[in-house]
Amino acid sequence: MRIFILLFMIVVSAAKVDAQHEVMKYPYMSDVLQQVYCDYVSSEAETRYISSKYGQYVGQLIDHVIYGWGYYLANNGAQTFGQFRKGKHMFGIMITDDIVRVGSNEHYTEYDLASGEIVRVHTVEGNVDIPACYTEKRDGKPLYGFHKITYSNGDVYCGETYCGKRHGYGVYYWANGDFWYGEYSNGYRQGYGVLFKPDHKIFYGKWIGDIKIE
């Protein structure tokens, strides 16, 4: 099983492919490997809240090391959401004062937080030219972006968008204090993610819309 998980995390091998343009944006983890990961941490990990001189972490640990689904808030304000392995962030979203990175440590898309536009695509081979499809505009606005959207009921979405809709990876905050990190498609949750509760409990697996199916 441990070998399986190692292969899973090296999945930072398979590229996320846009259905229309077939362009590498960041790594994509298949449903099969996502499920293997969920099964593994479900049987091996414990969920904890940790506060230290460096920041605060809510999520899973294995043998007292951060490993699994989690959220880390550093004292400098940087936020990291997603999946961790052996104390390192392996895939998800990292938000600082001025930039956002979506992907893995070695292969990610970087956005300017103020404008929401893509400013860099970085792979294991270094920075690459931003594919033209990700710089396309409609009515003067980029089709792809990373934005903060506040809704009339007080909920907030902070994440990737396409044509103004939630699309890609993002974090959704409910007014009651819950928040969810994961994948969206055409405005709806579609894929694996994790729900964080104010009492530091987490629920992870696969969602379709508002329904957790795995």
PDB file of C-alpha atoms in Angstrom:
ATOM      1  CA  MET A   1       0.000   0.000   0.000  1.00  0.00           C
ATOM      2  CA  ARG A   2       2.820   2.415   0.856  1.00  0.00           C
ATOM      3  CA  ILE A   3       4.358   1.822  -2.565  1.00  0.00           C
ATOM      4  CA  PHE A   4       0.975   2.549  -4.105  1.00  0.00           C
ATOM      5  CA  ILE A   5       0.797   5.846  -2.268  1.00  0.00           C
ATOM      6  CA  LEU A   6       4.297   6.773  -3.337  1.00  0.00           C
ATOM      7  CA  LEU A   7       3.300   6.153  -6.934  1.00  0.00           C
ATOM      8  CA  PHE A   8       0.213   8.230  -6.327  1.00  0.00           C
ATOM      9  CA  MET A   9       2.124  11.244  -5.132  1.00  0.00           C
ATOM     10  CA  ILE A  10       4.563  10.923  -7.979  1.00  0.00           C
ATOM     11  CA  VAL A  11       1.484  11.374 -10.103  1.00  0.00           C
ATOM     12  CA  VAL A  12       2.624  14.838 -10.173  1.00  0.00           C
ATOM     13  CA  SER A  13       3.587  13.196 -13.430  1.00  0.00           C
ATOM     14  CA  ALA A  14       0.355  13.206 -15.238  1.00  0.00           C
ATOM     15  CA  ALA A  15      -0.549  16.612 -16.568  1.00  0.00           C
ATOM     16  CA  LYS A  16      -3.900  18.313 -16.112  1.00  0.00           C
ATOM     17  CA  VAL A  17      -5.255  18.540 -19.625  1.00  0.00           C
ATOM     18  CA  ASP A  18      -7.789  21.034 -20.822  1.00  0.00           C
ATOM     19  CA  ALA A  19     -10.468  19.186 -22.769  1.00  0.00           C
ATOM     20  CA  GLN A  20     -10.430  21.639 -25.643  1.00  0.00           C
ATOM     21  CA  HIS A  21      -6.816  22.736 -25.826  1.00  0.00           C
ATOM     22  CA  GLU A  22      -4.859  19.771 -24.453  1.00  0.00           C
ATOM     23  CA  VAL A  23      -2.447  22.024 -22.595  1.00  0.00           C
ATOM     24  CA  MET A  24      -0.591  21.215 -19.388  1.00  0.00           C
ATOM     25  CA  LYS A  25      -1.774  23.555 -16.655  1.00  0.00           C
ATOM     26  CA  TYR A  26      -0.841  21.583 -13.544  1.00  0.00           C
ATOM     27  CA  PRO A  27      -0.745  17.911 -12.509  1.00  0.00           C
ATOM     28  CA  TYR A  28      -3.953  15.929 -12.468  1.00  0.00           C
ATOM     29  CA  MET A  29      -4.587  13.003 -10.138  1.00  0.00           C
ATOM     30  CA  SER A  30      -6.980  10.402 -11.503  1.00  0.00           C
ATOM     31  CA  ASP A  31     -10.061   9.344  -9.553  1.00  0.00           C
ATOM     32  CA  VAL A  32      -8.540   5.905  -8.992  1.00  0.00           C
ATOM     33  CA  LEU A  33      -5.407   7.306  -7.372  1.00  0.00           C
ATOM     34  CA  GLN A  34      -7.394   9.903  -5.443  1.00  0.00           C
ATOM     35  CA  GLN A  35      -9.468   7.087  -3.977  1.00  0.00           C
ATOM     36  CA  VAL A  36      -6.316   5.129  -3.090  1.00  0.00           C
ATOM     37  CA  TYR A  37      -5.012   8.200  -1.277  1.00  0.00           C
ATOM     38  CA  CYS A  38      -8.298   8.680   0.588  1.00  0.00           C
ATOM     39  CA  ASP A  39      -8.401   5.010   1.597  1.00  0.00           C
ATOM     40  CA  TYR A  40      -4.823   5.144   2.830  1.00  0.00           C
ATOM     41  CA  VAL A  41      -5.144   8.247   4.994  1.00  0.00           C
ATOM     42  CA  SER A  42      -8.518   7.039   6.253  1.00  0.00           C
ATOM     43  CA  SER A  43      -6.893   3.935   7.715  1.00  0.00           C
ATOM     44  CA  GLU A  44      -3.544   5.424   8.756  1.00  0.00           C
ATOM     45  CA  ALA A  45      -4.070   9.082   9.663  1.00  0.00           C
ATOM     46  CA  GLU A  46      -5.536  10.976  12.576  1.00  0.00           C
ATOM     47  CA  THR A  47      -7.092  14.444  12.349  1.00  0.00           C
ATOM     48  CA  ARG A  48      -5.566  17.107  14.569  1.00  0.00           C
ATOM     49  CA  TYR A  49      -5.390  20.831  15.188  1.00  0.00           C
ATOM     50  CA  ILE A  50      -1.838  22.073  15.746  1.00  0.00           C
ATOM     51  CA  SER A  51      -0.727  25.553  16.763  1.00  0.00           C
ATOM     52  CA  SER A  52       2.970  26.436  16.773  1.00  0.00           C
ATOM     53  CA  LYS A  53       5.244  29.464  16.568  1.00  0.00           C
ATOM     54  CA  TYR A  54       5.109  29.125  12.773  1.00  0.00           C
ATOM     55  CA  GLY A  55       1.368  28.899  12.261  1.00  0.00           C
ATOM     56  CA  GLN A  56      -1.723  26.732  12.594  1.00  0.00           C
ATOM     57  CA  TYR A  57      -2.629  23.460  10.910  1.00  0.00           C
ATOM     58  CA  VAL A  58      -5.929  21.609  10.733  1.00  0.00           C
ATOM     59  CA  GLY A  59      -5.862  18.228   9.061  1.00  0.00           C
ATOM     60  CA  GLN A  60      -4.381  14.788   9.032  1.00  0.00           C
ATOM     61  CA  LEU A  61      -1.144  13.371  10.392  1.00  0.00           C
ATOM     62  CA  ILE A  62       0.548   9.981  10.202  1.00  0.00           C
ATOM     63  CA  ASP A  63       3.071   9.160  12.930  1.00  0.00           C
ATOM     64  CA  HIS A  64       2.902  12.786  14.109  1.00  0.00           C
ATOM     65  CA  VAL A  65       3.902  14.102  10.661  1.00  0.00           C
ATOM     66  CA  ILE A  66       1.538  16.134   8.439  1.00  0.00           C
ATOM     67  CA  TYR A  67       0.209  13.667   5.889  1.00  0.00           C
ATOM     68  CA  GLY A  68      -3.233  13.771   4.289  1.00  0.00           C
ATOM     69  CA  TRP A  69      -5.876  16.424   3.679  1.00  0.00           C
ATOM     70  CA  GLY A  70      -5.289  19.679   5.506  1.00  0.00           C
ATOM     71  CA  TYR A  71      -5.137  23.448   5.775  1.00  0.00           C
ATOM     72  CA  TYR A  72      -2.152  25.458   6.993  1.00  0.00           C
ATOM     73  CA  LEU A  73      -2.233  29.120   8.004  1.00  0.00           C
ATOM     74  CA  ALA A  74       1.256  30.566   8.446  1.00  0.00           C
ATOM     75  CA  ASN A  75       1.921  33.454  10.789  1.00  0.00           C
ATOM     76  CA  ASN A  76       2.796  35.642   7.789  1.00  0.00           C
ATOM     77  CA  GLY A  77      -0.746  35.143   6.480  1.00  0.00           C
ATOM     78  CA  ALA A  78       0.052  32.624   3.740  1.00  0.00           C
ATOM     79  CA  GLN A  79      -2.626  29.950   3.397  1.00  0.00           C
ATOM     80  CA  THR A  80      -2.141  26.450   2.009  1.00  0.00           C
ATOM     81  CA  PHE A  81      -4.987  24.064   1.206  1.00  0.00           C
ATOM     82  CA  GLY A  82      -4.943  20.547  -0.172  1.00  0.00           C
ATOM     83  CA  GLN A  83      -3.002  17.324   0.134  1.00  0.00           C
ATOM     84  CA  PHE A  84       0.200  16.829   2.095  1.00  0.00           C
ATOM     85  CA  ARG A  85       2.802  14.073   2.269  1.00  0.00           C
ATOM     86  CA  LYS A  86       5.561  13.731   4.851  1.00  0.00           C
ATOM     87  CA  GLY A  87       5.176  17.295   6.046  1.00  0.00           C
ATOM     88  CA  LYS A  88       5.216  18.854   2.575  1.00  0.00           C
ATOM     89  CA  HIS A  89       2.388  20.307   0.531  1.00  0.00           C
ATOM     90  CA  MET A  90       2.014  18.082  -2.505  1.00  0.00           C
ATOM     91  CA  PHE A  91      -1.007  19.493  -4.333  1.00  0.00           C
ATOM     92  CA  GLY A  92      -3.552  22.249  -3.887  1.00  0.00           C
ATOM     93  CA  ILE A  93      -3.705  26.020  -3.469  1.00  0.00           C
ATOM     94  CA  MET A  94      -1.237  28.377  -1.826  1.00  0.00           C
ATOM     95  CA  ILE A  95      -2.314  31.991  -1.284  1.00  0.00           C
ATOM     96  CA  THR A  96       0.052  34.782  -0.204  1.00  0.00           C
ATOM     97  CA  ASP A  97      -0.427  38.560  -0.084  1.00  0.00           C
ATOM     98  CA  ASP A  98      -0.029  39.029  -3.817  1.00  0.00           C
ATOM     99  CA  ILE A  99       0.074  35.678  -5.628  1.00  0.00           C
ATOM    100  CA  VAL A 100      -1.759  32.374  -5.790  1.00  0.00           C
ATOM    101  CA  ARG A 101      -0.290  29.059  -6.891  1.00  0.00           C
ATOM    102  CA  VAL A 102      -2.461  26.138  -7.942  1.00  0.00           C
ATOM    103  CA  GLY A 103      -0.881  22.731  -8.459  1.00  0.00           C
ATOM    104  CA  SER A 104       2.102  20.873  -7.039  1.00  0.00           C
ATOM    105  CA  ASN A 105       5.406  22.175  -5.743  1.00  0.00           C
ATOM    106  CA  GLU A 106       7.064  21.558  -9.105  1.00  0.00           C
ATOM    107  CA  HIS A 107       4.249  22.105 -11.581  1.00  0.00           C
ATOM    108  CA  TYR A 108       1.809  24.924 -10.960  1.00  0.00           C
ATOM    109  CA  THR A 109      -0.104  27.842 -12.394  1.00  0.00           C
ATOM    110  CA  GLU A 110       0.552  31.185 -10.736  1.00  0.00           C
ATOM    111  CA  TYR A 111      -2.013  33.981 -10.625  1.00  0.00           C
ATOM    112  CA  ASP A 112      -1.750  37.636  -9.701  1.00  0.00           C
ATOM    113  CA  LEU A 113      -4.096  37.982  -6.732  1.00  0.00           C
ATOM    114  CA  ALA A 114      -5.076  41.575  -7.523  1.00  0.00           C
ATOM    115  CA  SER A 115      -5.997  41.084 -11.195  1.00  0.00           C
ATOM    116  CA  GLY A 116      -6.802  37.374 -11.074  1.00  0.00           C
ATOM    117  CA  GLU A 117      -4.842  36.802 -14.296  1.00  0.00           C
ATOM    118  CA  ILE A 118      -2.379  33.992 -14.960  1.00  0.00           C
ATOM    119  CA  VAL A 119       1.187  35.282 -14.758  1.00  0.00           C
ATOM    120  CA  ARG A 120       3.197  32.059 -14.914  1.00  0.00           C
ATOM    121  CA  VAL A 121       3.044  28.365 -15.711  1.00  0.00           C
ATOM    122  CA  HIS A 122       5.904  26.535 -14.017  1.00  0.00           C
ATOM    123  CA  THR A 123       6.869  22.905 -14.675  1.00  0.00           C
ATOM    124  CA  VAL A 124       9.693  20.617 -13.559  1.00  0.00           C
ATOM    125  CA  GLU A 125      11.687  22.061 -16.457  1.00  0.00           C
ATOM    126  CA  GLY A 126      11.156  25.642 -15.294  1.00  0.00           C
ATOM    127  CA  ASN A 127       8.843  28.413 -16.454  1.00  0.00           C
ATOM    128  CA  VAL A 128       7.131  27.851 -19.797  1.00  0.00           C
ATOM    129  CA  ASP A 129       5.261  30.184 -22.107  1.00  0.00           C
ATOM    130  CA  ILE A 130       1.692  30.688 -20.941  1.00  0.00           C
ATOM    131  CA  PRO A 131      -0.500  28.797 -23.426  1.00  0.00           C
ATOM    132  CA  ALA A 132      -2.490  31.206 -25.589  1.00  0.00           C
ATOM    133  CA  CYS A 133      -5.785  29.553 -24.607  1.00  0.00           C
ATOM    134  CA  TYR A 134      -5.285  30.730 -21.010  1.00  0.00           C
ATOM    135  CA  THR A 135      -4.798  34.346 -22.009  1.00  0.00           C
ATOM    136  CA  GLU A 136      -7.893  34.550 -24.231  1.00  0.00           C
ATOM    137  CA  LYS A 137     -10.320  37.328 -23.381  1.00  0.00           C
ATOM    138  CA  ARG A 138     -14.027  37.894 -23.844  1.00  0.00           C
ATOM    139  CA  ASP A 139     -15.453  41.410 -23.602  1.00  0.00           C
ATOM    140  CA  GLY A 140     -12.016  42.510 -22.459  1.00  0.00           C
ATOM    141  CA  LYS A 141     -11.872  40.027 -19.569  1.00  0.00           C
ATOM    142  CA  PRO A 142      -9.690  36.884 -19.396  1.00  0.00           C
ATOM    143  CA  LEU A 143     -11.665  33.642 -19.708  1.00  0.00           C
ATOM    144  CA  TYR A 144      -9.488  31.955 -17.076  1.00  0.00           C
ATOM    145  CA  GLY A 145      -8.675  33.517 -13.728  1.00  0.00           C
ATOM    146  CA  PHE A 146      -8.513  33.264  -9.970  1.00  0.00           C
ATOM    147  CA  HIS A 147     -11.050  35.425  -8.186  1.00  0.00           C
ATOM    148  CA  LYS A 148     -12.776  36.153  -4.915  1.00  0.00           C
ATOM    149  CA  ILE A 149     -16.555  36.155  -5.302  1.00  0.00           C
ATOM    150  CA  THR A 150     -18.844  37.298  -2.477  1.00  0.00           C
ATOM    151  CA  TYR A 151     -22.468  36.172  -2.616  1.00  0.00           C
ATOM    152  CA  SER A 152     -25.563  37.919  -1.269  1.00  0.00           C
ATOM    153  CA  ASN A 153     -25.964  35.349   1.542  1.00  0.00           C
ATOM    154  CA  GLY A 154     -22.482  36.086   2.885  1.00  0.00           C
ATOM    155  CA  ASP A 155     -20.745  33.046   1.386  1.00  0.00           C
ATOM    156  CA  VAL A 156     -17.398  33.596  -0.365  1.00  0.00           C
ATOM    157  CA  TYR A 157     -15.622  31.680  -3.112  1.00  0.00           C
ATOM    158  CA  CYS A 158     -11.892  32.153  -3.634  1.00  0.00           C
ATOM    159  CA  GLY A 159     -10.576  30.124  -6.524  1.00  0.00           C
ATOM    160  CA  GLU A 160     -10.188  29.447 -10.206  1.00  0.00           C
ATOM    161  CA  THR A 161     -12.849  30.595 -12.620  1.00  0.00           C
ATOM    162  CA  TYR A 162     -13.784  30.200 -16.260  1.00  0.00           C
ATOM    163  CA  CYS A 163     -16.123  32.741 -17.855  1.00  0.00           C
ATOM    164  CA  GLY A 164     -16.961  34.015 -14.384  1.00  0.00           C
ATOM    165  CA  LYS A 165     -18.034  30.602 -13.036  1.00  0.00           C
ATOM    166  CA  ARG A 166     -16.326  28.498 -10.383  1.00  0.00           C
ATOM    167  CA  HIS A 167     -14.133  26.177 -12.428  1.00  0.00           C
ATOM    168  CA  GLY A 168     -10.908  24.475 -11.397  1.00  0.00           C
ATOM    169  CA  TYR A 169      -9.643  24.417  -7.805  1.00  0.00           C
ATOM    170  CA  GLY A 170     -10.988  26.729  -5.158  1.00  0.00           C
ATOM    171  CA  VAL A 171     -12.082  27.307  -1.592  1.00  0.00           C
ATOM    172  CA  TYR A 172     -15.713  28.009  -0.665  1.00  0.00           C
ATOM    173  CA  TYR A 173     -16.475  29.672   2.678  1.00  0.00           C
ATOM    174  CA  TRP A 174     -19.944  29.457   4.196  1.00  0.00           C
ATOM    175  CA  ALA A 175     -21.215  32.142   6.548  1.00  0.00           C
ATOM    176  CA  ASN A 176     -21.535  29.501   9.308  1.00  0.00           C
ATOM    177  CA  GLY A 177     -17.747  29.002   9.436  1.00  0.00           C
ATOM    178  CA  ASP A 178     -17.479  25.854   7.290  1.00  0.00           C
ATOM    179  CA  PHE A 179     -15.153  25.928   4.294  1.00  0.00           C
ATOM    180  CA  TRP A 180     -14.416  23.479   1.504  1.00  0.00           C
ATOM    181  CA  TYR A 181     -11.376  23.020  -0.719  1.00  0.00           C
ATOM    182  CA  GLY A 182     -11.582  21.034  -3.920  1.00  0.00           C
ATOM    183  CA  GLU A 183     -12.358  20.908  -7.604  1.00  0.00           C
ATOM    184  CA  TYR A 184     -15.172  22.645  -9.452  1.00  0.00           C
ATOM    185  CA  SER A 185     -16.624  22.245 -12.918  1.00  0.00           C
ATOM    186  CA  ASN A 186     -18.983  24.744 -14.533  1.00  0.00           C
ATOM    187  CA  GLY A 187     -19.957  26.293 -11.208  1.00  0.00           C
ATOM    188  CA  TYR A 188     -20.422  23.112  -9.177  1.00  0.00           C
ATOM    189  CA  ARG A 189     -18.263  20.887  -7.010  1.00  0.00           C
ATOM    190  CA  GLN A 190     -17.071  18.055  -9.220  1.00  0.00           C
ATOM    191  CA  GLY A 191     -14.327  15.872  -7.814  1.00  0.00           C
ATOM    192  CA  TYR A 192     -12.286  15.286  -4.684  1.00  0.00           C
ATOM    193  CA  GLY A 193     -12.045  17.737  -1.845  1.00  0.00           C
ATOM    194  CA  VAL A 194     -12.255  18.288   1.887  1.00  0.00           C
ATOM    195  CA  LEU A 195     -14.781  20.017   4.132  1.00  0.00           C
ATOM    196  CA  PHE A 196     -13.463  21.805   7.233  1.00  0.00           C
ATOM    197  CA  LYS A 197     -15.744  22.429  10.207  1.00  0.00           C
ATOM    198  CA  PRO A 198     -15.289  25.104  12.916  1.00  0.00           C
ATOM    199  CA  ASP A 199     -14.730  22.351  15.527  1.00  0.00           C
ATOM    200  CA  HIS A 200     -11.667  21.162  13.506  1.00  0.00           C
ATOM    201  CA  LYS A 201     -13.403  18.089  12.120  1.00  0.00           C
ATOM    202  CA  ILE A 202     -12.837  17.337   8.429  1.00  0.00           C
ATOM    203  CA  PHE A 203     -14.689  15.265   5.838  1.00  0.00           C
ATOM    204  CA  TYR A 204     -12.961  14.301   2.614  1.00  0.00           C
ATOM    205  CA  GLY A 205     -13.814  12.349  -0.512  1.00  0.00           C
ATOM    206  CA  LYS A 206     -15.562  12.889  -3.813  1.00  0.00           C
ATOM    207  CA  TRP A 207     -18.360  15.389  -4.334  1.00  0.00           C
ATOM    208  CA  ILE A 208     -20.815  15.996  -7.121  1.00  0.00           C
ATOM    209  CA  GLY A 209     -22.546  19.284  -6.447  1.00  0.00           C
ATOM    210  CA  ASP A 210     -23.668  19.362  -2.832  1.00  0.00           C
ATOM    211  CA  ILE A 211     -23.574  15.582  -2.468  1.00  0.00           C
ATOM    212  CA  LYS A 212     -20.605  13.612  -1.118  1.00  0.00           C
ATOM    213  CA  ILE A 213     -20.646  10.332  -3.017  1.00  0.00           C
ATOM    214  CA  GLU A 214     -17.466   8.639  -1.711  1.00  0.00           C
TER     215      GLU A 214
END
